[in-house]
Amino acid sequence: MNYTFKKQDWNGTPIYTIISDQKLLENFGSWGWTPNKIQDIIEGVQLSKTKSYGKEYNWSSEDLELYANKRGVLIIDMVMQRAGQKDPSKSTLQVSHEDFIKFLKKFKIFVENN
């Protein structure tokens, strides 16, 4: 996964944007991110490494839904699904725990520094 982070100002509110070769990751961009919120997701994903299907870690926003269990991390683009996209290969992204945690840790550092 390739990605870069940017911060924009919207009338005094920081908006964190993500530019990525995985378009679905761009939906993580939003206002309201804090290092603590990102750390909560990191910890949930780390704990999910031994959880079975049905017991997985779940996190969601208006645009994304995330499930993590011992098989990895599945991210669902809720915007595409609401728009009628029925093909899961176009509206989901499956990544390893390690890759997703690496992404979140870099995002957390970016938010902390900006």
PDB file of C-alpha atoms in Angstrom:
ATOM      1  CA  MET A   1       0.000   0.000   0.000  1.00  0.00           C
ATOM      2  CA  ASN A   2       1.305   3.417  -0.949  1.00  0.00           C
ATOM      3  CA  TYR A   3      -0.119   6.470   0.760  1.00  0.00           C
ATOM      4  CA  THR A   4       0.627  10.015   1.831  1.00  0.00           C
ATOM      5  CA  PHE A   5      -1.048  12.128   4.472  1.00  0.00           C
ATOM      6  CA  LYS A   6      -2.043  15.767   4.215  1.00  0.00           C
ATOM      7  CA  LYS A   7      -3.632  18.263   6.541  1.00  0.00           C
ATOM      8  CA  GLN A   8      -6.032  20.905   5.338  1.00  0.00           C
ATOM      9  CA  ASP A   9      -7.693  23.671   7.291  1.00  0.00           C
ATOM     10  CA  TRP A  10     -11.444  24.162   7.025  1.00  0.00           C
ATOM     11  CA  ASN A  11     -12.331  27.331   8.941  1.00  0.00           C
ATOM     12  CA  GLY A  12     -10.050  26.356  11.812  1.00  0.00           C
ATOM     13  CA  THR A  13     -10.913  22.657  11.778  1.00  0.00           C
ATOM     14  CA  PRO A  14      -8.113  20.308  10.723  1.00  0.00           C
ATOM     15  CA  ILE A  15      -9.085  17.859   8.001  1.00  0.00           C
ATOM     16  CA  TYR A  16      -6.724  14.913   7.536  1.00  0.00           C
ATOM     17  CA  THR A  17      -6.666  13.518   4.025  1.00  0.00           C
ATOM     18  CA  ILE A  18      -5.057  10.385   2.675  1.00  0.00           C
ATOM     19  CA  ILE A  19      -3.902   9.916  -0.887  1.00  0.00           C
ATOM     20  CA  SER A  20      -3.376   6.261  -1.749  1.00  0.00           C
ATOM     21  CA  ASP A  21      -3.104   3.734  -4.544  1.00  0.00           C
ATOM     22  CA  GLN A  22      -5.857   1.938  -2.586  1.00  0.00           C
ATOM     23  CA  LYS A  23      -8.711   4.423  -3.082  1.00  0.00           C
ATOM     24  CA  LEU A  24     -10.642   2.861  -0.239  1.00  0.00           C
ATOM     25  CA  LEU A  25      -7.999   4.058   2.262  1.00  0.00           C
ATOM     26  CA  GLU A  26      -8.762   7.628   1.254  1.00  0.00           C
ATOM     27  CA  ASN A  27     -12.078   7.323   3.103  1.00  0.00           C
ATOM     28  CA  PHE A  28     -10.118   7.315   6.377  1.00  0.00           C
ATOM     29  CA  GLY A  29      -9.510  10.992   5.772  1.00  0.00           C
ATOM     30  CA  SER A  30     -11.748  13.121   7.959  1.00  0.00           C
ATOM     31  CA  TRP A  31     -11.889  15.723  10.685  1.00  0.00           C
ATOM     32  CA  GLY A  32     -11.912  14.702  14.321  1.00  0.00           C
ATOM     33  CA  TRP A  33      -8.989  12.273  14.296  1.00  0.00           C
ATOM     34  CA  THR A  34      -6.915  12.228  17.465  1.00  0.00           C
ATOM     35  CA  PRO A  35      -3.912  10.079  18.368  1.00  0.00           C
ATOM     36  CA  ASN A  36      -6.068   8.374  21.033  1.00  0.00           C
ATOM     37  CA  LYS A  37      -8.764   7.390  18.526  1.00  0.00           C
ATOM     38  CA  ILE A  38      -6.161   5.950  16.187  1.00  0.00           C
ATOM     39  CA  GLN A  39      -4.459   4.119  19.073  1.00  0.00           C
ATOM     40  CA  ASP A  40      -7.798   2.528  20.027  1.00  0.00           C
ATOM     41  CA  ILE A  41      -8.082   1.089  16.515  1.00  0.00           C
ATOM     42  CA  ILE A  42      -4.451  -0.097  16.573  1.00  0.00           C
ATOM     43  CA  GLU A  43      -5.079  -1.933  19.851  1.00  0.00           C
ATOM     44  CA  GLY A  44      -8.323  -3.462  18.571  1.00  0.00           C
ATOM     45  CA  VAL A  45      -6.608  -4.749  15.443  1.00  0.00           C
ATOM     46  CA  GLN A  46      -3.667  -6.116  17.458  1.00  0.00           C
ATOM     47  CA  LEU A  47      -6.027  -7.995  19.784  1.00  0.00           C
ATOM     48  CA  SER A  48      -7.970  -9.384  16.817  1.00  0.00           C
ATOM     49  CA  LYS A  49      -5.051 -11.516  15.615  1.00  0.00           C
ATOM     50  CA  THR A  50      -6.369 -14.519  17.553  1.00  0.00           C
ATOM     51  CA  LYS A  51     -10.110 -13.840  17.289  1.00  0.00           C
ATOM     52  CA  SER A  52     -12.273 -16.120  15.228  1.00  0.00           C
ATOM     53  CA  TYR A  53     -14.969 -15.180  12.727  1.00  0.00           C
ATOM     54  CA  GLY A  54     -17.944 -13.774  14.612  1.00  0.00           C
ATOM     55  CA  LYS A  55     -15.749 -12.564  17.481  1.00  0.00           C
ATOM     56  CA  GLU A  56     -13.758 -10.055  15.421  1.00  0.00           C
ATOM     57  CA  TYR A  57     -12.882  -6.488  16.223  1.00  0.00           C
ATOM     58  CA  ASN A  58     -15.231  -4.035  14.533  1.00  0.00           C
ATOM     59  CA  TRP A  59     -14.857  -0.315  13.925  1.00  0.00           C
ATOM     60  CA  SER A  60     -16.925   1.899  11.680  1.00  0.00           C
ATOM     61  CA  SER A  61     -17.416   5.433  10.519  1.00  0.00           C
ATOM     62  CA  GLU A  62     -19.969   6.894   8.172  1.00  0.00           C
ATOM     63  CA  ASP A  63     -17.792   5.938   5.191  1.00  0.00           C
ATOM     64  CA  LEU A  64     -16.017   2.740   6.269  1.00  0.00           C
ATOM     65  CA  GLU A  65     -16.574  -0.440   8.194  1.00  0.00           C
ATOM     66  CA  LEU A  66     -13.661  -2.497   9.440  1.00  0.00           C
ATOM     67  CA  TYR A  67     -13.555  -6.116  10.619  1.00  0.00           C
ATOM     68  CA  ALA A  68     -10.405  -7.748  11.951  1.00  0.00           C
ATOM     69  CA  ASN A  69      -9.924 -11.342  13.067  1.00  0.00           C
ATOM     70  CA  LYS A  70      -7.250 -14.019  12.825  1.00  0.00           C
ATOM     71  CA  ARG A  71      -7.554 -14.013   9.015  1.00  0.00           C
ATOM     72  CA  GLY A  72      -6.622 -10.336   8.666  1.00  0.00           C
ATOM     73  CA  VAL A  73      -8.362  -7.000   8.242  1.00  0.00           C
ATOM     74  CA  LEU A  74     -11.325  -6.395   5.951  1.00  0.00           C
ATOM     75  CA  ILE A  75     -12.269  -2.797   5.157  1.00  0.00           C
ATOM     76  CA  ILE A  76     -15.624  -2.125   3.512  1.00  0.00           C
ATOM     77  CA  ASP A  77     -16.346   1.077   1.595  1.00  0.00           C
ATOM     78  CA  MET A  78     -19.836   1.985   2.794  1.00  0.00           C
ATOM     79  CA  VAL A  79     -20.039   4.917   0.374  1.00  0.00           C
ATOM     80  CA  MET A  80     -19.726   2.560  -2.599  1.00  0.00           C
ATOM     81  CA  GLN A  81     -22.221   0.121  -1.114  1.00  0.00           C
ATOM     82  CA  ARG A  82     -24.763   2.898  -0.510  1.00  0.00           C
ATOM     83  CA  ALA A  83     -24.230   3.958  -4.126  1.00  0.00           C
ATOM     84  CA  GLY A  84     -25.259   0.459  -5.208  1.00  0.00           C
ATOM     85  CA  GLN A  85     -21.892  -1.239  -5.765  1.00  0.00           C
ATOM     86  CA  LYS A  86     -22.613  -4.961  -5.356  1.00  0.00           C
ATOM     87  CA  ASP A  87     -19.199  -6.314  -6.382  1.00  0.00           C
ATOM     88  CA  PRO A  88     -17.167  -6.891  -3.189  1.00  0.00           C
ATOM     89  CA  SER A  89     -13.899  -6.811  -5.154  1.00  0.00           C
ATOM     90  CA  LYS A  90     -14.577  -3.121  -5.814  1.00  0.00           C
ATOM     91  CA  SER A  91     -15.932  -2.121  -2.402  1.00  0.00           C
ATOM     92  CA  THR A  92     -13.651  -4.025  -0.018  1.00  0.00           C
ATOM     93  CA  LEU A  93      -9.969  -4.196   0.790  1.00  0.00           C
ATOM     94  CA  GLN A  94      -8.367  -7.095   2.632  1.00  0.00           C
ATOM     95  CA  VAL A  95      -4.973  -6.442   4.227  1.00  0.00           C
ATOM     96  CA  SER A  96      -2.727  -8.119   6.749  1.00  0.00           C
ATOM     97  CA  HIS A  97      -2.706  -7.034  10.379  1.00  0.00           C
ATOM     98  CA  GLU A  98       0.889  -5.903   9.993  1.00  0.00           C
ATOM     99  CA  ASP A  99       0.257  -3.716   6.930  1.00  0.00           C
ATOM    100  CA  PHE A 100      -2.801  -2.100   8.457  1.00  0.00           C
ATOM    101  CA  ILE A 101      -1.141  -1.466  11.821  1.00  0.00           C
ATOM    102  CA  LYS A 102       1.853   0.044  10.003  1.00  0.00           C
ATOM    103  CA  PHE A 103      -0.542   2.376   8.135  1.00  0.00           C
ATOM    104  CA  LEU A 104      -2.322   3.360  11.360  1.00  0.00           C
ATOM    105  CA  LYS A 105       0.930   4.003  13.235  1.00  0.00           C
ATOM    106  CA  LYS A 106       2.159   6.307  10.471  1.00  0.00           C
ATOM    107  CA  PHE A 107      -1.209   8.069  10.403  1.00  0.00           C
ATOM    108  CA  LYS A 108      -1.086   8.489  14.192  1.00  0.00           C
ATOM    109  CA  ILE A 109       2.385  10.064  14.002  1.00  0.00           C
ATOM    110  CA  PHE A 110       1.166  12.419  11.277  1.00  0.00           C
ATOM    111  CA  VAL A 111      -1.832  13.507  13.385  1.00  0.00           C
ATOM    112  CA  GLU A 112       0.386  13.969  16.458  1.00  0.00           C
ATOM    113  CA  ASN A 113       2.780  16.199  14.514  1.00  0.00           C
ATOM    114  CA  ASN A 114       0.085  18.251  12.815  1.00  0.00           C
TER     115      ASN A 114
END
